[in-house]
Short mmCIF file of C-alpha atoms in Angstrom, two decimals:
data_model
loop_
_atom_site.label_atom_id
_atom_site.label_comp_id
_atom_site.label_asym_id
_atom_site.label_seq_id
_atom_site.Cartn_x
_atom_site.Cartn_y
_atom_site.Cartn_z
CA UNK A 281 47.60 16.29 0.89
CA UNK A 282 46.72 15.10 -2.61
CA UNK A 283 43.38 13.65 -1.48
CA UNK A 284 42.50 16.90 0.29
CA UNK A 285 43.06 18.96 -2.89
CA UNK A 286 41.57 16.59 -5.43
CA UNK A 287 39.31 19.23 -7.02
CA UNK A 288 42.12 21.74 -7.51
CA UNK A 289 44.56 19.18 -8.90
CA UNK A 290 41.86 17.81 -11.21
CA UNK A 291 41.24 21.14 -12.98
CA UNK A 292 44.82 22.45 -13.15
CA UNK A 293 45.76 20.54 -16.34
CA UNK A 294 42.70 21.87 -18.19
CA UNK A 295 43.22 25.54 -17.22
CA UNK A 296 44.93 28.04 -19.52
CA UNK A 297 48.72 27.87 -19.17
CA UNK A 298 49.12 31.28 -17.55
CA UNK A 299 46.40 30.69 -14.96
CA UNK A 300 47.67 27.20 -14.16
CA UNK A 301 51.23 28.48 -13.64
CA UNK A 302 50.01 31.27 -11.37
CA UNK A 303 47.95 28.87 -9.26
CA UNK A 304 50.86 26.47 -8.91
CA UNK A 305 53.03 29.31 -7.63
CA UNK A 306 50.34 30.23 -5.10
CA UNK A 307 50.22 26.63 -3.85
CA UNK A 308 53.68 26.90 -2.35
CA UNK A 309 52.23 26.72 1.17
CA UNK A 310 49.68 24.12 2.34
CA UNK A 311 47.37 26.79 3.75
CA UNK A 312 47.09 28.59 0.41
CA UNK A 313 46.56 25.35 -1.47
CA UNK A 314 43.78 24.35 0.97
CA UNK A 315 42.08 27.74 0.54
CA UNK A 316 42.15 27.40 -3.27
CA UNK A 317 40.76 23.86 -2.97
CA UNK A 318 37.80 25.07 -0.89
CA UNK A 319 37.22 27.91 -3.36
CA UNK A 320 36.89 25.43 -6.22
CA UNK A 321 34.60 23.21 -4.14
CA UNK A 322 32.50 26.21 -3.13
CA UNK A 323 31.93 27.41 -6.69
CA UNK A 324 31.10 24.00 -8.17
CA UNK A 325 28.60 23.20 -5.38
CA UNK A 326 30.53 20.47 -3.58
CA UNK A 327 31.14 19.93 0.12
CA UNK A 328 34.06 21.59 1.85
CA UNK A 329 37.27 19.65 2.33
CA UNK A 330 37.57 17.40 5.41
CA UNK A 331 40.31 19.61 6.87
CA UNK A 332 38.39 22.86 6.43
CA UNK A 333 38.09 25.13 9.49
CA UNK A 334 35.03 24.56 11.65
CA UNK A 335 33.75 28.07 11.04
CA UNK A 336 33.13 27.01 7.43
CA UNK A 337 30.61 24.36 8.44
CA UNK A 338 27.84 26.62 9.70
CA UNK A 339 27.59 29.02 6.77
CA UNK A 340 28.97 26.96 3.90
CA UNK A 341 25.66 25.77 2.47
CA UNK A 342 23.81 29.09 2.91
CA UNK A 343 26.55 31.13 1.25
CA UNK A 344 26.87 28.54 -1.48
CA UNK A 345 23.20 28.93 -2.43
CA UNK A 346 23.51 32.70 -2.55
CA UNK A 347 26.60 32.52 -4.75
CA UNK A 348 24.95 30.03 -7.07
CA UNK A 349 21.96 32.32 -7.61
CA UNK A 350 24.27 35.24 -8.35
CA UNK A 351 26.14 33.22 -10.93
CA UNK A 352 22.89 32.13 -12.57
CA UNK A 353 21.88 35.76 -13.05
CA UNK A 354 25.00 36.67 -14.99
CA UNK A 355 24.98 36.81 -18.82
CA UNK A 356 27.14 33.83 -19.73
CA UNK A 357 26.51 33.95 -23.50
CA UNK A 358 27.27 37.63 -24.20
CA UNK A 359 30.62 36.97 -25.90
CA UNK A 360 30.17 33.35 -26.89
CA UNK A 361 29.34 34.13 -30.54
CA UNK A 362 32.59 36.04 -31.05
CA UNK A 363 34.70 32.88 -30.60
CA UNK A 364 32.63 30.70 -32.94
CA UNK A 365 33.71 29.89 -36.49
CA UNK A 366 31.18 31.43 -38.91
CA UNK A 367 29.33 29.14 -41.27
CA UNK A 368 30.30 29.26 -44.94
CA UNK A 369 26.74 29.94 -46.14
CA UNK A 370 26.57 33.04 -43.96
CA UNK A 371 23.28 32.08 -42.30
CA UNK A 372 24.62 31.56 -38.80
CA UNK A 373 22.94 34.63 -37.38
CA UNK A 374 19.51 33.62 -38.56
CA UNK A 375 19.74 30.01 -37.39
CA UNK A 376 21.40 30.78 -34.06
CA UNK A 377 18.88 33.47 -33.20
CA UNK A 378 16.05 31.01 -33.73
CA UNK A 379 17.64 28.11 -31.80
CA UNK A 380 19.24 29.79 -28.80
CA UNK A 381 16.02 30.86 -27.00
CA UNK A 382 14.69 27.29 -27.15
CA UNK A 383 17.85 25.65 -25.78
CA UNK A 384 18.86 27.74 -22.79
CA UNK A 385 15.62 28.67 -20.94
CA UNK A 386 13.79 25.42 -21.74
CA UNK A 387 14.66 23.42 -18.57
CA UNK A 388 13.71 26.26 -16.21
CA UNK A 389 10.49 26.94 -18.08
CA UNK A 390 9.56 23.25 -18.00
CA UNK A 391 10.27 22.71 -14.29
CA UNK A 392 9.08 26.09 -13.04
CA UNK A 393 10.27 27.81 -9.90
CA UNK A 394 11.45 25.59 -7.02
CA UNK A 395 9.23 25.30 -3.94
CA UNK A 396 10.77 22.84 -1.45
CA UNK A 397 13.92 20.66 -1.38
CA UNK A 398 15.00 17.64 0.65
CA UNK A 399 18.79 17.30 0.52
CA UNK A 400 20.86 14.11 0.27
CA UNK A 401 18.01 11.59 0.04
CA UNK A 402 18.53 7.95 -0.94
CA UNK A 403 16.15 7.14 -3.80
CA UNK A 404 15.15 3.85 -5.39
CA UNK A 405 13.10 5.14 -8.31
CA UNK A 406 13.32 6.73 -10.88
CA UNK A 407 17.08 6.55 -10.18
CA UNK A 408 19.04 4.63 -7.59
CA UNK A 409 21.41 7.07 -5.88
CA UNK A 410 21.55 9.84 -3.30
CA UNK A 411 20.13 13.08 -4.69
CA UNK A 412 18.45 16.35 -3.75
CA UNK A 413 14.68 16.10 -4.37
CA UNK A 414 13.04 19.41 -5.28
CA UNK A 415 9.34 20.11 -5.78
CA UNK A 416 8.99 22.67 -8.55
CA UNK A 417 5.88 24.30 -9.94
CA UNK A 418 5.61 21.81 -12.80
CA UNK A 419 7.86 18.89 -11.88
CA UNK A 420 9.78 16.96 -9.25
CA UNK A 421 13.50 17.14 -10.01
CA UNK A 422 16.41 15.00 -8.80
CA UNK A 423 19.77 16.78 -8.61
CA UNK A 424 23.25 15.48 -7.83
CA UNK A 425 24.32 17.06 -4.50
CA UNK A 426 27.95 17.48 -5.59
CA UNK A 427 27.84 18.41 -9.27
CA UNK A 428 24.34 19.99 -9.23
CA UNK A 429 23.62 18.10 -12.44
CA UNK A 430 20.03 17.09 -13.10
CA UNK A 431 19.64 13.31 -12.79
CA UNK A 432 15.91 12.92 -13.52
CA UNK A 433 12.63 14.78 -13.61
CA UNK A 434 9.00 13.64 -13.20
CA UNK A 435 5.98 15.79 -14.16
CA UNK A 436 4.25 16.91 -11.01
CA UNK A 437 0.79 16.62 -12.55
CA UNK A 438 1.31 12.89 -13.20
CA UNK A 439 1.48 11.99 -9.47
CA UNK A 440 -1.91 10.74 -8.23
CA UNK A 441 -1.25 9.05 -4.88
CA UNK A 442 1.30 9.35 -2.08
CA UNK A 443 2.03 6.68 0.54
CA UNK A 444 4.05 6.94 3.75
CA UNK A 445 4.93 3.52 5.16
CA UNK A 446 7.38 2.27 7.80
CA UNK A 447 10.28 0.39 6.22
CA UNK A 448 10.68 -3.22 7.34
CA UNK A 449 13.98 -5.02 7.82
CA UNK A 450 16.12 -1.97 8.61
CA UNK A 451 18.62 -1.81 11.46
CA UNK A 452 17.24 1.62 12.41
CA UNK A 453 13.70 3.05 12.24
CA UNK A 454 13.16 4.18 8.68
CA UNK A 455 10.43 5.76 6.53
CA UNK A 456 9.64 5.00 2.89
CA UNK A 457 7.76 7.46 0.66
CA UNK A 458 6.03 6.09 -2.45
CA UNK A 459 4.55 8.38 -5.12
CA UNK A 460 2.49 6.69 -7.83
CA UNK A 461 1.19 8.07 -11.11
CA UNK A 462 -0.98 4.97 -11.66
CA UNK A 463 -2.31 2.13 -9.52
CA UNK A 464 -0.78 -0.40 -11.91
CA UNK A 465 2.87 -0.16 -13.04
CA UNK A 466 4.12 -0.43 -16.60
CA UNK A 467 3.85 -3.96 -17.94
CA UNK A 468 7.14 -5.09 -19.43
CA UNK A 469 10.11 -2.88 -20.23
CA UNK A 470 9.16 0.66 -21.33
CA UNK A 471 10.18 1.81 -24.79
CA UNK A 472 12.11 4.73 -23.28
CA UNK A 473 13.40 3.96 -19.75
CA UNK A 474 14.15 7.65 -19.18
CA UNK A 475 10.48 8.61 -19.64
CA UNK A 476 8.22 5.71 -18.53
CA UNK A 477 4.51 5.94 -19.13
CA UNK A 478 3.65 5.52 -15.43
CA UNK A 479 6.60 6.87 -13.43
CA UNK A 480 7.06 5.98 -9.77
CA UNK A 481 9.05 7.85 -7.13
CA UNK A 482 10.37 5.82 -4.19
CA UNK A 483 12.75 7.20 -1.59
CA UNK A 484 13.48 6.69 2.08
CA UNK A 485 15.21 8.29 5.01
CA UNK A 486 15.93 7.46 8.63
CA UNK A 487 13.31 8.42 11.19
CA UNK A 488 16.10 10.07 13.20
CA UNK A 489 18.82 11.76 11.16
CA UNK A 490 22.37 10.66 11.91
CA UNK A 491 24.08 13.69 10.32
CA UNK A 492 22.65 17.19 10.17
CA UNK A 493 19.53 17.22 8.00
CA UNK A 494 18.93 20.11 5.58
CA UNK A 495 15.83 21.31 3.76
CA UNK A 496 15.36 24.46 1.68
CA UNK A 497 12.24 26.54 1.24
CA UNK A 498 11.85 28.86 -1.75
CA UNK A 499 9.58 31.87 -1.61
CA UNK A 500 8.80 34.08 -4.55
CA UNK A 501 10.71 37.33 -4.54
CA UNK A 502 13.17 36.26 -1.84
CA UNK A 503 16.31 34.22 -1.44
CA UNK A 504 16.17 30.47 -0.69
CA UNK A 505 15.87 29.74 3.01
CA UNK A 506 17.87 26.67 4.09
CA UNK A 507 16.95 25.02 7.40
CA UNK A 508 19.63 22.86 9.00
CA UNK A 509 18.48 20.50 11.76
CA UNK A 510 21.07 19.13 14.19
CA UNK A 511 22.08 15.52 14.46
CA UNK A 512 19.38 13.29 15.95
CA UNK A 513 16.45 15.35 14.67
CA UNK A 514 13.15 13.71 13.73
CA UNK A 515 12.61 13.71 9.98
CA UNK A 516 8.86 13.00 9.93
CA UNK A 517 7.82 16.71 10.09
CA UNK A 518 9.96 17.47 7.03
CA UNK A 519 8.45 14.52 5.15
CA UNK A 520 4.94 15.76 5.95
CA UNK A 521 5.84 19.27 4.78
CA UNK A 522 7.21 17.83 1.54
CA UNK A 523 3.98 15.89 0.92
CA UNK A 524 1.84 18.94 1.74
CA UNK A 525 3.70 20.96 -0.90
CA UNK A 526 3.17 18.09 -3.34
CA UNK A 527 -0.60 18.44 -2.97
CA UNK A 528 -1.85 14.87 -3.65
CA UNK A 529 -3.88 12.38 -1.63
CA UNK A 530 -1.80 10.83 1.18
CA UNK A 531 -2.41 7.27 2.43
CA UNK A 532 -0.87 5.90 5.63
CA UNK A 533 -1.37 2.36 6.96
CA UNK A 534 -2.22 2.27 10.67
CA UNK A 535 -2.47 -0.45 13.30
CA UNK A 536 -6.12 0.48 13.91
CA UNK A 537 -7.01 -1.00 10.51
CA UNK A 538 -4.55 -3.90 10.37
CA UNK A 539 -1.91 -5.27 12.71
CA UNK A 540 0.67 -7.87 11.79
CA UNK A 541 0.94 -11.00 13.90
CA UNK A 542 4.71 -11.14 13.32
CA UNK A 543 7.28 -8.74 14.71
CA UNK A 544 9.53 -8.98 11.65
CA UNK A 545 13.28 -8.46 11.37
CA UNK A 546 15.06 -5.29 12.50
CA UNK A 547 13.70 -2.14 14.06
CA UNK A 548 10.55 -0.43 12.89
CA UNK A 549 9.02 2.99 13.35
CA UNK A 550 5.79 1.34 14.54
CA UNK A 551 7.33 -1.15 16.94
CA UNK A 552 4.95 -3.96 17.83
CA UNK A 553 2.13 -2.75 15.56
CA UNK A 554 3.19 -3.15 11.94
CA UNK A 555 0.20 -2.63 9.58
CA UNK A 556 1.49 -4.97 6.88
CA UNK A 557 2.73 -8.48 6.12
CA UNK A 558 5.93 -9.68 4.52
CA UNK A 559 5.50 -11.51 1.23
CA UNK A 560 7.16 -12.44 -2.04
CA UNK A 561 5.99 -11.49 -5.50
CA UNK A 562 7.76 -13.98 -7.73
CA UNK A 563 11.37 -13.70 -6.51
CA UNK A 564 11.08 -10.16 -5.09
CA UNK A 565 10.50 -9.62 -1.39
CA UNK A 566 8.35 -6.79 -0.12
CA UNK A 567 5.36 -5.95 2.04
CA UNK A 568 1.60 -5.88 1.62
CA UNK A 569 0.20 -2.85 3.44
CA UNK A 570 -3.49 -3.09 4.41
CA UNK A 571 -5.38 0.21 4.64
CA UNK A 572 -9.03 1.14 4.67
CA UNK A 573 -8.57 2.55 1.16
CA UNK A 574 -6.98 -0.60 -0.26
CA UNK A 575 -3.85 -2.79 -0.35
CA UNK A 576 -0.38 -1.56 -1.36
CA UNK A 577 2.51 -3.70 -2.56
CA UNK A 578 5.37 -1.45 -1.54
CA UNK A 579 9.05 -0.90 -0.78
CA UNK A 580 10.36 -2.96 -3.71
CA UNK A 581 9.68 -1.58 -7.17
CA UNK A 582 7.51 -1.68 -9.08
CA UNK A 583 4.87 -0.78 -6.50
CA UNK A 584 1.19 -1.46 -7.09
CA UNK A 585 -2.03 -0.41 -5.36
CA UNK A 586 -5.38 -2.21 -5.19
CA UNK A 587 -8.19 0.15 -4.09
CA UNK A 588 -11.00 -1.70 -2.35
CA UNK A 589 -13.38 -0.82 -5.18
CA UNK A 590 -11.02 -2.27 -7.79
CA UNK A 591 -11.12 -5.75 -6.20
CA UNK A 592 -13.40 -7.88 -8.36
CA UNK A 593 -15.99 -9.09 -5.81
CA UNK A 594 -16.51 -10.33 -2.26
CA UNK A 595 -15.52 -13.94 -2.95
CA UNK A 596 -12.63 -13.56 -5.38
CA UNK A 597 -11.24 -10.14 -4.47
CA UNK A 598 -8.90 -11.39 -1.72
CA UNK A 599 -8.25 -15.11 -1.31
CA UNK A 600 -5.91 -17.09 0.93
CA UNK A 601 -4.46 -20.31 -0.42
CA UNK A 602 -2.98 -22.83 1.99
CA UNK A 603 -2.56 -21.83 5.59
CA UNK A 604 -2.40 -25.33 7.03
CA UNK A 605 1.40 -25.19 7.19
CA UNK A 606 3.80 -22.43 8.15
CA UNK A 607 3.15 -20.26 5.10
CA UNK A 608 0.27 -19.38 2.83
CA UNK A 609 -0.36 -17.34 -0.31
CA UNK A 610 -2.54 -14.26 -0.79
CA UNK A 611 -4.22 -13.79 -4.18
CA UNK A 612 -5.58 -10.37 -5.16
CA UNK A 613 -7.92 -10.15 -8.16
CA UNK A 614 -8.33 -6.76 -9.82
CA UNK A 615 -11.28 -5.87 -12.02
CA UNK A 616 -10.38 -5.62 -15.68
CA UNK A 617 -10.76 -2.09 -16.96
CA UNK A 618 -13.64 -1.69 -19.38
CA UNK A 619 -15.41 -4.91 -18.32
CA UNK A 620 -18.17 -5.68 -15.88
CA UNK A 621 -20.11 -2.49 -16.64
CA UNK A 622 -23.38 -4.44 -16.92
CA UNK A 623 -23.05 -5.80 -13.39
CA UNK A 624 -22.20 -9.35 -14.53
CA UNK A 625 -19.12 -10.37 -12.57
CA UNK A 626 -18.88 -13.74 -14.34
CA UNK A 627 -17.90 -12.10 -17.61
CA UNK A 628 -14.87 -10.44 -16.01
CA UNK A 629 -12.34 -13.01 -14.82
CA UNK A 630 -10.12 -10.23 -13.45
CA UNK A 631 -6.34 -10.01 -13.19
CA UNK A 632 -4.90 -12.22 -10.46
CA UNK A 633 -1.69 -11.43 -8.58
CA UNK A 634 -0.29 -13.98 -6.16
CA UNK A 635 1.94 -13.20 -3.19
CA UNK A 636 3.65 -16.17 -1.62
CA UNK A 637 5.61 -17.04 1.50
CA UNK A 638 3.20 -15.19 3.80
CA UNK A 639 3.42 -16.33 7.41
CA UNK A 640 0.37 -18.47 8.24
CA UNK A 641 -0.11 -16.50 11.46
CA UNK A 642 -1.19 -13.52 9.35
CA UNK A 643 -4.24 -15.38 8.05
CA UNK A 644 -6.59 -14.35 10.86
CA UNK A 645 -5.70 -10.67 10.53
CA UNK A 646 -6.21 -10.75 6.76
CA UNK A 647 -9.59 -12.46 7.23
CA UNK A 648 -10.67 -9.75 9.66
CA UNK A 649 -9.65 -7.02 7.19
CA UNK A 650 -11.59 -8.72 4.40
CA UNK A 651 -14.72 -8.99 6.57
CA UNK A 652 -14.62 -5.29 7.36
CA UNK A 653 -14.08 -4.08 3.79
CA UNK A 654 -15.56 -6.68 1.45
CA UNK A 655 -18.85 -4.78 1.19
CA UNK A 656 -16.86 -2.29 -0.91
CA UNK A 657 -15.24 -4.86 -3.21
CA UNK A 658 -16.23 -4.36 -6.84
CA UNK A 659 -18.35 -1.28 -6.14
CA UNK A 660 -18.31 1.71 -8.47
CA UNK A 661 -18.26 5.31 -7.40
CA UNK A 662 -22.00 5.67 -8.00
CA UNK A 663 -23.02 2.71 -5.86
CA UNK A 664 -24.48 3.52 -2.44
CA UNK A 665 -22.67 1.69 0.34
CA UNK A 666 -22.43 2.08 4.09
CA UNK A 667 -18.83 3.24 4.29
CA UNK A 668 -16.86 1.76 7.14
CA UNK A 669 -19.76 -0.39 8.42
CA UNK A 670 -19.12 -4.03 9.15
CA UNK A 671 -22.30 -5.71 7.98
CA UNK A 672 -22.02 -8.98 9.85
CA UNK A 673 -21.37 -7.63 13.38
CA UNK A 674 -24.20 -5.10 12.96
CA UNK A 675 -26.66 -7.85 11.91
CA UNK A 676 -25.77 -11.03 13.81
CA UNK A 677 -27.77 -14.10 12.95
CA UNK A 678 -30.25 -15.37 15.51
CA UNK A 679 -30.37 -19.11 16.15
CA UNK A 680 -33.08 -20.65 18.29
CA UNK A 681 -31.75 -23.51 20.34
CA UNK A 682 -33.83 -26.37 21.69
CA UNK A 683 -31.65 -28.29 24.06
CA UNK A 684 -28.29 -29.57 22.79
CA UNK A 685 -26.98 -28.12 19.52
CA UNK A 686 -26.70 -30.72 16.76
CA UNK A 687 -24.45 -30.69 13.70
CA UNK A 688 -27.44 -30.22 11.42
CA UNK A 689 -28.50 -27.10 13.31
CA UNK A 690 -25.02 -25.60 12.97
CA UNK A 691 -24.91 -26.47 9.27
CA UNK A 692 -28.28 -24.85 8.57
CA UNK A 693 -27.67 -21.80 10.77
CA UNK A 694 -25.66 -19.99 8.09
CA UNK A 695 -28.20 -20.90 5.38
CA UNK A 696 -31.13 -19.31 7.20
CA UNK A 697 -32.50 -16.21 5.58
CA UNK A 698 -34.31 -13.29 7.13
CA UNK A 699 -37.17 -13.94 4.73
CA UNK A 700 -37.84 -17.31 6.39
CA UNK A 701 -39.21 -15.54 9.45
CA UNK A 702 -42.05 -14.17 7.32
CA UNK A 703 -43.41 -17.71 7.04
CA UNK A 704 -43.36 -18.47 10.79
CA UNK A 705 -46.77 -19.50 12.14
CA UNK A 706 -48.18 -17.35 14.93
CA UNK A 707 -49.75 -18.88 18.02
CA UNK A 708 -53.18 -17.54 17.03
CA UNK A 709 -53.02 -19.11 13.59
CA UNK A 710 -51.88 -22.39 15.15
CA UNK A 711 -54.89 -22.45 17.46
CA UNK A 712 -57.23 -21.64 14.55
CA UNK A 713 -55.68 -24.32 12.39
CA UNK A 714 -55.95 -26.82 15.24
CA UNK A 715 -59.68 -26.17 15.76
CA UNK A 716 -60.37 -26.41 12.03
CA UNK A 717 -58.55 -29.71 11.67
CA UNK A 718 -60.17 -31.16 14.78
CA UNK A 719 -63.67 -30.34 13.47
CA UNK A 720 -63.06 -32.21 10.19
CA UNK A 721 -62.86 -35.79 11.42
CA UNK A 722 -64.87 -37.36 8.59
CA UNK A 723 -61.97 -38.31 6.38
CA UNK A 724 -61.06 -41.45 8.29
CA UNK A 725 -59.70 -42.44 11.63
CA UNK A 726 -56.20 -43.18 10.39
CA UNK A 727 -55.76 -39.90 8.58
CA UNK A 728 -57.26 -37.82 11.38
CA UNK A 729 -55.17 -39.56 13.96
CA UNK A 730 -51.98 -38.90 12.01
CA UNK A 731 -52.84 -35.24 11.51
CA UNK A 732 -53.70 -34.84 15.17
CA UNK A 733 -50.35 -36.26 16.17
CA UNK A 734 -48.50 -33.93 13.81
CA UNK A 735 -50.44 -30.91 15.03
CA UNK A 736 -49.88 -31.94 18.61
CA UNK A 737 -46.15 -32.20 17.94
CA UNK A 738 -46.08 -28.80 16.25
CA UNK A 739 -48.05 -27.23 19.07
CA UNK A 740 -45.73 -28.62 21.71
CA UNK A 741 -42.73 -27.51 19.68
CA UNK A 742 -44.23 -24.05 19.30
CA UNK A 743 -44.75 -23.84 23.06
CA UNK A 744 -41.12 -24.80 23.58
CA UNK A 745 -40.09 -22.05 21.17
CA UNK A 746 -42.10 -19.49 23.08
CA UNK A 747 -40.46 -20.60 26.31
CA UNK A 748 -36.92 -20.40 24.99
CA UNK A 749 -35.10 -17.11 24.76
CA UNK A 750 -33.48 -16.10 21.48
CA UNK A 751 -29.71 -16.04 21.76
CA UNK A 752 -27.57 -13.92 19.45
CA UNK A 753 -24.37 -15.64 18.37
CA UNK A 754 -21.55 -13.35 17.33
CA UNK A 755 -18.64 -14.54 15.17
CA UNK A 756 -15.99 -13.18 17.52
CA UNK A 757 -17.32 -15.38 20.36
CA UNK A 758 -18.19 -18.46 18.29
CA UNK A 759 -15.40 -19.82 16.07
CA UNK A 760 -17.83 -21.98 14.09
CA UNK A 761 -19.43 -18.84 12.60
CA UNK A 762 -16.16 -17.56 11.17
CA UNK A 763 -15.49 -17.96 7.42
CA UNK A 764 -13.99 -21.34 6.59
CA UNK A 765 -14.65 -22.85 10.04
CA UNK A 766 -15.45 -26.54 10.31
CA UNK A 767 -17.29 -28.11 13.27
CA UNK A 768 -15.32 -30.69 15.21
CA UNK A 769 -17.00 -34.09 15.56
CA UNK A 770 -16.30 -36.59 18.28
CA UNK A 771 -15.15 -40.10 17.46
CA UNK A 772 -18.45 -41.55 18.64
CA UNK A 773 -20.46 -39.23 16.39
CA UNK A 774 -18.32 -40.10 13.38
CA UNK A 775 -18.74 -43.84 14.06
CA UNK A 776 -22.48 -43.36 14.35
CA UNK A 777 -22.69 -41.54 11.01
CA UNK A 778 -20.53 -44.16 9.29
CA UNK A 779 -22.73 -46.90 10.69
CA UNK A 780 -25.88 -45.19 9.44
CA UNK A 781 -24.41 -44.86 5.94
CA UNK A 782 -23.39 -48.51 5.92
CA UNK A 783 -26.88 -49.54 7.01
CA UNK A 784 -28.45 -47.53 4.19
CA UNK A 785 -26.11 -49.06 1.63
CA UNK A 786 -26.34 -52.68 2.85
CA UNK A 787 -30.01 -52.64 3.83
CA UNK A 788 -31.60 -52.68 7.27
CA UNK A 789 -33.29 -56.12 7.17
CA UNK A 790 -30.27 -57.99 8.50
CA UNK A 791 -30.19 -55.77 11.56
CA UNK A 792 -33.87 -56.46 12.24
CA UNK A 793 -33.34 -60.21 11.99
CA UNK A 794 -30.39 -60.05 14.35
CA UNK A 795 -32.47 -58.07 16.83
CA UNK A 796 -35.24 -60.69 16.70
CA UNK A 797 -32.77 -63.50 17.30
CA UNK A 798 -31.32 -61.63 20.21
CA UNK A 799 -34.81 -61.27 21.70
#
């Protein structure tokens, strides 16, 4: 029975003697003692006792909120000055009158009126415990569910971005909400841990609530309206409502933009289509979430966000190191603030962040994401870009093939420029050039013969070009056109190339002599 009446037994020694004696006499029966225990729990904002009647469960929280508001409206300090010892200098009235208005109403004035509350939420930042999260007019407050004491508060105006991501590695489907005041976290330990310069809010909750889930809506001029959802309810609608009341830009990774090649450990809200990869930043594990707006390092604090425009350039913005084994590393390079304003990327080396232990199977998906979004890397807000347009698929390179494809043709295919087509010789100009060269035969038989042979070769080659159809090669159908691809050479081709190099280095006269002897 002692554990069931822990609140009552805890306050009895601190009560006035007369009240404590009266309460002890009333606790002669277990039923009376249980009723007094629930009364104490009810007033202080705690949960009812485990042995409380079932009819308490349905209306406990609603009645508790009403009682709390009534108690807040009472004048608690009307007789407090009568019990204080007066100061010897006789200036207590003047000093107290100037200090009291700044002490009592200050927290309410700073936070403003409450708007929406999620109850009993496990948070990771700015504190690590289960609290009630309330959106107020001026702040986001974190309150202890049992004692109603304020644990932390973050200015609402400081929050710039909100992210909703599926939590990886959980036994049950789970959501994680990340609220950032800055894309980059505080570097080093803040001077005052209670009030960091760039606060972050990270909390999570199950996609399907195991116990009853409660939220509270506050409307001006009316009582708070609690909404209790039964066990097994979906929590996503309440999360969306919370973020709508917050009023900041919301970013959600989707499988349409990026899809992981690995299933991961545990259950996930987006089963089979996780839009992120598991990685390590130093010794901390977490996830890189790829979105069309940028890349988020989330779940483990401190979180960090790389917008696509903050990545330094197309080549160095996102790089993959390794990949030949089971794991690889992803390096993100952020533009340094205040540099690169003149358009010279070489002056800004950027800030590199490396994420290791990434599964090598994720390399292809990361490459595809980079190809789709690298036209935005390093751009400023004023630059004109084709948003969401993949440049390479829209403008595939055209390669003219004449019989079998050689290694040299594949090597020069990527180096061809559209401007080269401006210098192509038309059939009419070829015929004119041929007639002009044929008419000038006075320069010598040897020279004219050589020029005729060259022109004849060019004419025949031009006729072959006219006969062949232009074929468009797309990267998705031709692996050799993908970034970083290397053409495979047969053993015979490699031996031939090695032999040619050896001949050039050793000289070709010996081969000619051997051929003559063989003849």
